[in-house]
């Protein structure tokens, strides 16, 4: 069994809280990631007035203070992965998930996690009609490669640089329009969900598992808080 985290990256509090069909973006993503089997879930976001934390109440999430801005996007990715590993030491990969990609379905998270079990060293990227998208599954083993990426590189460039440095990239056609179309496209205007007809890793699971099945009334503590410079304490209720 593999343990794959979700690392949600919000550049600003406004990005974290932007409306996504009636829900804050980070809350919708956290619910989707949890339904898809990601654990732990880390949201990297500034939260000066506590509004992001409030939006995540009831979710099994760690809210991590970002790395300094001059560390760039790659610094935030590294920060999120390090917090995830600090919380669940068996974490061996993370779904790196920009907060603007709010429409990704739980099925896509599940497919990436299952595919990681059969290609543990590869960087896995979902695609829709041949176009690569997000979230990207990054093995923890690639952290050293991330450390070599320049801080001025944007997320797509970070992936390209890791691949140029020798990482193996695998594109998975998952038929989920949410991997390519962010929240600037209204949910009702998304192209059709296509598939896949079978999970990429050859397993069978509930393809129509819905985020709506995750009750907002679940009595979970959250979010845990991780100030910069430290990871959240390991959760005794999680594996490890």
mmCIF file of C-alpha atoms in Angstrom:
data_model
loop_
_atom_site.group_PDB
_atom_site.id
_atom_site.type_symbol
_atom_site.label_atom_id
_atom_site.label_comp_id
_atom_site.label_asym_id
_atom_site.label_seq_id
_atom_site.Cartn_x
_atom_site.Cartn_y
_atom_site.Cartn_z
ATOM 1 C CA UNK A 1 0.000 0.000 0.000
ATOM 2 C CA UNK A 2 1.345 3.428 -0.947
ATOM 3 C CA UNK A 3 0.847 6.678 0.951
ATOM 4 C CA UNK A 4 0.342 9.713 -1.261
ATOM 5 C CA UNK A 5 -0.257 13.166 0.154
ATOM 6 C CA UNK A 6 -2.023 16.111 -1.429
ATOM 7 C CA UNK A 7 -0.160 19.432 -1.335
ATOM 8 C CA UNK A 8 -2.500 22.293 -2.224
ATOM 9 C CA UNK A 9 -0.738 25.520 -3.194
ATOM 10 C CA UNK A 10 -2.485 28.875 -2.810
ATOM 11 C CA UNK A 11 -0.425 31.913 -3.784
ATOM 12 C CA UNK A 12 -2.638 34.282 -1.759
ATOM 13 C CA UNK A 13 -5.499 34.059 0.727
ATOM 14 C CA UNK A 14 -7.795 35.301 -2.034
ATOM 15 C CA UNK A 15 -6.758 32.363 -4.205
ATOM 16 C CA UNK A 16 -7.366 29.942 -1.342
ATOM 17 C CA UNK A 17 -10.824 31.351 -0.653
ATOM 18 C CA UNK A 18 -11.978 32.040 -4.217
ATOM 19 C CA UNK A 19 -15.478 30.763 -4.870
ATOM 20 C CA UNK A 20 -15.670 27.352 -6.514
ATOM 21 C CA UNK A 21 -19.328 26.666 -7.153
ATOM 22 C CA UNK A 22 -20.366 27.776 -3.687
ATOM 23 C CA UNK A 23 -17.327 26.516 -1.755
ATOM 24 C CA UNK A 24 -13.905 28.020 -0.987
ATOM 25 C CA UNK A 25 -11.386 26.635 -3.469
ATOM 26 C CA UNK A 26 -9.143 24.969 -0.898
ATOM 27 C CA UNK A 27 -12.099 23.313 0.816
ATOM 28 C CA UNK A 28 -13.398 21.856 -2.445
ATOM 29 C CA UNK A 29 -9.940 20.551 -3.329
ATOM 30 C CA UNK A 30 -9.373 19.112 0.146
ATOM 31 C CA UNK A 31 -12.675 17.236 -0.046
ATOM 32 C CA UNK A 32 -11.835 15.908 -3.496
ATOM 33 C CA UNK A 33 -8.341 14.837 -2.446
ATOM 34 C CA UNK A 34 -9.667 13.103 0.682
ATOM 35 C CA UNK A 35 -12.384 11.308 -1.274
ATOM 36 C CA UNK A 36 -9.745 10.220 -3.782
ATOM 37 C CA UNK A 37 -7.544 8.624 -1.122
ATOM 38 C CA UNK A 38 -4.825 11.234 -0.553
ATOM 39 C CA UNK A 39 -3.377 11.380 2.951
ATOM 40 C CA UNK A 40 -2.147 13.562 4.546
ATOM 41 C CA UNK A 41 -3.572 16.736 3.010
ATOM 42 C CA UNK A 42 -1.484 19.892 3.334
ATOM 43 C CA UNK A 43 -2.642 23.362 2.279
ATOM 44 C CA UNK A 44 0.215 25.839 1.850
ATOM 45 C CA UNK A 45 -1.296 29.296 2.218
ATOM 46 C CA UNK A 46 -0.920 32.569 4.079
ATOM 47 C CA UNK A 47 -3.714 33.037 6.592
ATOM 48 C CA UNK A 48 -3.298 36.459 8.208
ATOM 49 C CA UNK A 49 -6.834 36.723 9.585
ATOM 50 C CA UNK A 50 -7.740 33.057 10.080
ATOM 51 C CA UNK A 51 -10.203 32.946 7.176
ATOM 52 C CA UNK A 52 -8.427 30.088 5.407
ATOM 53 C CA UNK A 53 -8.379 28.047 8.596
ATOM 54 C CA UNK A 54 -12.085 28.739 9.052
ATOM 55 C CA UNK A 55 -12.818 27.556 5.515
ATOM 56 C CA UNK A 56 -11.042 24.279 6.261
ATOM 57 C CA UNK A 57 -12.762 23.547 9.564
ATOM 58 C CA UNK A 58 -14.018 19.972 9.658
ATOM 59 C CA UNK A 59 -11.496 18.811 7.073
ATOM 60 C CA UNK A 60 -8.537 16.506 7.853
ATOM 61 C CA UNK A 61 -6.049 19.124 6.691
ATOM 62 C CA UNK A 62 -2.782 20.666 7.855
ATOM 63 C CA UNK A 63 -2.536 24.370 7.046
ATOM 64 C CA UNK A 64 1.136 25.192 6.500
ATOM 65 C CA UNK A 65 2.648 28.640 6.528
ATOM 66 C CA UNK A 66 4.398 29.151 3.178
ATOM 67 C CA UNK A 67 8.122 29.323 2.621
ATOM 68 C CA UNK A 68 9.517 32.850 2.101
ATOM 69 C CA UNK A 69 8.343 34.404 -1.173
ATOM 70 C CA UNK A 70 11.868 34.569 -2.555
ATOM 71 C CA UNK A 71 11.945 30.758 -2.551
ATOM 72 C CA UNK A 72 9.482 30.883 -5.430
ATOM 73 C CA UNK A 73 6.851 28.317 -6.447
ATOM 74 C CA UNK A 74 9.307 25.440 -6.085
ATOM 75 C CA UNK A 75 9.937 26.482 -2.496
ATOM 76 C CA UNK A 76 6.242 26.180 -1.744
ATOM 77 C CA UNK A 77 6.137 22.721 -3.314
ATOM 78 C CA UNK A 78 9.099 21.596 -1.230
ATOM 79 C CA UNK A 79 7.532 23.149 1.869
ATOM 80 C CA UNK A 80 4.285 21.236 1.382
ATOM 81 C CA UNK A 81 5.988 17.913 0.748
ATOM 82 C CA UNK A 82 8.228 18.308 3.790
ATOM 83 C CA UNK A 83 5.216 19.055 6.005
ATOM 84 C CA UNK A 84 3.415 15.985 4.606
ATOM 85 C CA UNK A 85 6.388 13.739 5.337
ATOM 86 C CA UNK A 86 6.671 15.259 8.796
ATOM 87 C CA UNK A 87 3.074 14.342 9.475
ATOM 88 C CA UNK A 88 3.079 10.830 7.985
ATOM 89 C CA UNK A 89 6.617 9.525 7.608
ATOM 90 C CA UNK A 90 5.565 6.781 5.170
ATOM 91 C CA UNK A 91 4.489 9.421 2.628
ATOM 92 C CA UNK A 92 6.382 8.578 -0.560
ATOM 93 C CA UNK A 93 4.699 10.929 -3.044
ATOM 94 C CA UNK A 94 2.501 14.006 -3.167
ATOM 95 C CA UNK A 95 -0.175 15.305 -5.494
ATOM 96 C CA UNK A 96 1.035 18.859 -6.123
ATOM 97 C CA UNK A 97 -2.231 20.724 -6.620
ATOM 98 C CA UNK A 98 -2.464 24.453 -7.478
ATOM 99 C CA UNK A 99 -5.527 25.958 -5.808
ATOM 100 C CA UNK A 100 -6.988 27.207 -9.066
ATOM 101 C CA UNK A 101 -7.667 23.614 -10.238
ATOM 102 C CA UNK A 102 -10.871 23.218 -8.282
ATOM 103 C CA UNK A 103 -12.788 20.918 -10.636
ATOM 104 C CA UNK A 104 -10.493 17.863 -10.503
ATOM 105 C CA UNK A 105 -12.564 14.842 -9.523
ATOM 106 C CA UNK A 106 -11.776 12.346 -6.758
ATOM 107 C CA UNK A 107 -11.492 9.641 -9.442
ATOM 108 C CA UNK A 108 -8.467 11.416 -10.882
ATOM 109 C CA UNK A 109 -6.711 11.553 -7.522
ATOM 110 C CA UNK A 110 -7.430 7.848 -7.043
ATOM 111 C CA UNK A 111 -6.127 6.988 -10.511
ATOM 112 C CA UNK A 112 -2.861 8.853 -9.937
ATOM 113 C CA UNK A 113 -2.366 7.199 -6.558
ATOM 114 C CA UNK A 114 -3.019 3.731 -7.991
ATOM 115 C CA UNK A 115 -0.687 4.383 -10.934
ATOM 116 C CA UNK A 116 2.039 5.440 -8.503
ATOM 117 C CA UNK A 117 1.877 1.945 -7.034
ATOM 118 C CA UNK A 118 2.937 0.482 -10.382
ATOM 119 C CA UNK A 119 5.424 3.255 -11.329
ATOM 120 C CA UNK A 120 6.777 4.422 -7.962
ATOM 121 C CA UNK A 121 9.699 6.459 -9.272
ATOM 122 C CA UNK A 122 7.885 8.316 -12.035
ATOM 123 C CA UNK A 123 6.440 11.788 -12.065
ATOM 124 C CA UNK A 124 2.804 11.226 -13.049
ATOM 125 C CA UNK A 125 0.772 13.878 -14.826
ATOM 126 C CA UNK A 126 -2.898 13.674 -15.843
ATOM 127 C CA UNK A 127 -3.960 14.776 -19.287
ATOM 128 C CA UNK A 128 -7.222 15.638 -20.973
ATOM 129 C CA UNK A 129 -7.502 15.098 -24.729
ATOM 130 C CA UNK A 130 -3.721 14.955 -24.968
ATOM 131 C CA UNK A 131 -2.970 18.118 -22.956
ATOM 132 C CA UNK A 132 -1.066 17.766 -19.685
ATOM 133 C CA UNK A 133 -2.653 19.184 -16.560
ATOM 134 C CA UNK A 134 -2.715 19.206 -12.761
ATOM 135 C CA UNK A 135 -2.335 17.884 -10.067
ATOM 136 C CA UNK A 136 1.047 16.311 -10.697
ATOM 137 C CA UNK A 137 2.157 13.340 -8.595
ATOM 138 C CA UNK A 138 5.735 13.953 -7.437
ATOM 139 C CA UNK A 139 7.623 11.144 -5.658
ATOM 140 C CA UNK A 140 9.363 12.239 -2.465
ATOM 141 C CA UNK A 141 12.537 10.771 -3.970
ATOM 142 C CA UNK A 142 12.586 13.758 -6.365
ATOM 143 C CA UNK A 143 12.980 16.325 -3.568
ATOM 144 C CA UNK A 144 16.673 16.748 -4.342
ATOM 145 C CA UNK A 145 15.788 17.525 -7.947
ATOM 146 C CA UNK A 146 13.270 20.104 -6.787
ATOM 147 C CA UNK A 147 15.972 21.757 -4.724
ATOM 148 C CA UNK A 148 17.957 22.395 -7.901
ATOM 149 C CA UNK A 149 15.121 24.289 -9.634
ATOM 150 C CA UNK A 150 15.454 28.083 -9.803
ATOM 151 C CA UNK A 151 12.956 30.037 -7.669
ATOM 152 C CA UNK A 152 11.734 32.127 -10.609
ATOM 153 C CA UNK A 153 10.374 29.077 -12.426
ATOM 154 C CA UNK A 154 6.581 28.796 -12.601
ATOM 155 C CA UNK A 155 4.877 25.464 -11.750
ATOM 156 C CA UNK A 156 4.782 24.099 -15.309
ATOM 157 C CA UNK A 157 8.443 25.078 -15.693
ATOM 158 C CA UNK A 158 9.281 23.349 -12.408
ATOM 159 C CA UNK A 159 7.903 20.100 -13.811
ATOM 160 C CA UNK A 160 9.792 20.598 -17.075
ATOM 161 C CA UNK A 161 13.049 21.225 -15.187
ATOM 162 C CA UNK A 162 12.656 18.096 -13.072
ATOM 163 C CA UNK A 163 12.080 16.040 -16.210
ATOM 164 C CA UNK A 164 15.041 17.693 -17.936
ATOM 165 C CA UNK A 165 17.110 16.703 -14.918
ATOM 166 C CA UNK A 166 16.417 13.029 -15.534
ATOM 167 C CA UNK A 167 13.066 12.281 -13.885
ATOM 168 C CA UNK A 168 10.743 10.007 -15.842
ATOM 169 C CA UNK A 169 7.437 11.657 -16.708
ATOM 170 C CA UNK A 170 4.340 9.589 -17.453
ATOM 171 C CA UNK A 171 1.216 11.215 -18.897
ATOM 172 C CA UNK A 172 -2.056 9.520 -17.996
ATOM 173 C CA UNK A 173 -5.108 10.231 -20.117
ATOM 174 C CA UNK A 174 -7.770 10.315 -17.433
ATOM 175 C CA UNK A 175 -10.555 12.081 -19.289
ATOM 176 C CA UNK A 176 -11.143 14.623 -16.514
ATOM 177 C CA UNK A 177 -11.610 18.168 -17.901
ATOM 178 C CA UNK A 178 -10.783 19.590 -14.465
ATOM 179 C CA UNK A 179 -7.108 18.777 -14.920
ATOM 180 C CA UNK A 180 -6.909 21.343 -17.743
ATOM 181 C CA UNK A 181 -9.689 23.829 -16.987
ATOM 182 C CA UNK A 182 -9.341 25.833 -13.797
ATOM 183 C CA UNK A 183 -11.931 27.764 -11.827
ATOM 184 C CA UNK A 184 -11.989 30.580 -14.411
ATOM 185 C CA UNK A 185 -14.183 28.159 -16.374
ATOM 186 C CA UNK A 186 -17.581 27.775 -14.665
ATOM 187 C CA UNK A 187 -18.192 24.228 -13.568
ATOM 188 C CA UNK A 188 -21.340 24.045 -15.684
ATOM 189 C CA UNK A 189 -19.309 25.024 -18.765
ATOM 190 C CA UNK A 190 -16.677 22.305 -18.477
ATOM 191 C CA UNK A 191 -16.221 19.927 -21.414
ATOM 192 C CA UNK A 192 -17.544 16.422 -20.953
ATOM 193 C CA UNK A 193 -15.949 13.972 -18.548
ATOM 194 C CA UNK A 194 -14.649 11.206 -20.834
ATOM 195 C CA UNK A 195 -13.171 8.438 -18.758
ATOM 196 C CA UNK A 196 -11.027 6.424 -18.480
ATOM 197 C CA UNK A 197 -13.147 3.324 -18.795
ATOM 198 C CA UNK A 198 -10.714 1.420 -16.544
ATOM 199 C CA UNK A 199 -8.278 2.611 -13.880
ATOM 200 C CA UNK A 200 -4.766 3.135 -15.296
ATOM 201 C CA UNK A 201 -3.244 0.778 -12.721
ATOM 202 C CA UNK A 202 -5.616 -2.038 -13.625
ATOM 203 C CA UNK A 203 -7.603 -1.928 -10.387
ATOM 204 C CA UNK A 204 -11.317 -1.419 -9.938
ATOM 205 C CA UNK A 205 -12.803 1.234 -7.710
ATOM 206 C CA UNK A 206 -15.863 3.428 -7.439
ATOM 207 C CA UNK A 207 -15.471 5.701 -10.455
ATOM 208 C CA UNK A 208 -18.468 7.821 -9.520
ATOM 209 C CA UNK A 209 -17.435 8.484 -5.900
ATOM 210 C CA UNK A 210 -18.625 12.030 -5.304
ATOM 211 C CA UNK A 211 -17.275 14.829 -3.189
ATOM 212 C CA UNK A 212 -20.826 15.357 -1.993
ATOM 213 C CA UNK A 213 -20.494 12.094 -0.035
ATOM 214 C CA UNK A 214 -18.071 13.837 2.328
ATOM 215 C CA UNK A 215 -20.284 15.497 4.887
ATOM 216 C CA UNK A 216 -19.378 18.997 5.973
ATOM 217 C CA UNK A 217 -20.640 17.983 9.402
ATOM 218 C CA UNK A 218 -18.005 15.295 9.969
ATOM 219 C CA UNK A 219 -16.605 15.949 13.461
ATOM 220 C CA UNK A 220 -12.936 16.045 12.477
ATOM 221 C CA UNK A 221 -10.367 18.282 14.067
ATOM 222 C CA UNK A 222 -8.767 20.631 11.678
ATOM 223 C CA UNK A 223 -6.889 22.149 10.313
ATOM 224 C CA UNK A 224 -3.626 21.474 12.112
ATOM 225 C CA UNK A 225 -1.185 24.358 11.781
ATOM 226 C CA UNK A 226 2.445 24.183 10.686
ATOM 227 C CA UNK A 227 4.432 27.410 11.148
ATOM 228 C CA UNK A 228 7.274 27.913 8.695
ATOM 229 C CA UNK A 229 10.441 26.169 9.831
ATOM 230 C CA UNK A 230 8.693 23.133 11.196
ATOM 231 C CA UNK A 231 6.428 20.367 9.979
ATOM 232 C CA UNK A 232 3.182 19.541 11.678
ATOM 233 C CA UNK A 233 3.507 16.968 14.414
ATOM 234 C CA UNK A 234 2.998 13.438 13.220
ATOM 235 C CA UNK A 235 -0.662 12.495 13.534
ATOM 236 C CA UNK A 236 -1.062 9.491 15.837
ATOM 237 C CA UNK A 237 -4.254 8.559 13.981
ATOM 238 C CA UNK A 238 -2.407 8.281 10.668
ATOM 239 C CA UNK A 239 -0.134 5.432 9.561
ATOM 240 C CA UNK A 240 3.335 5.672 10.983
#
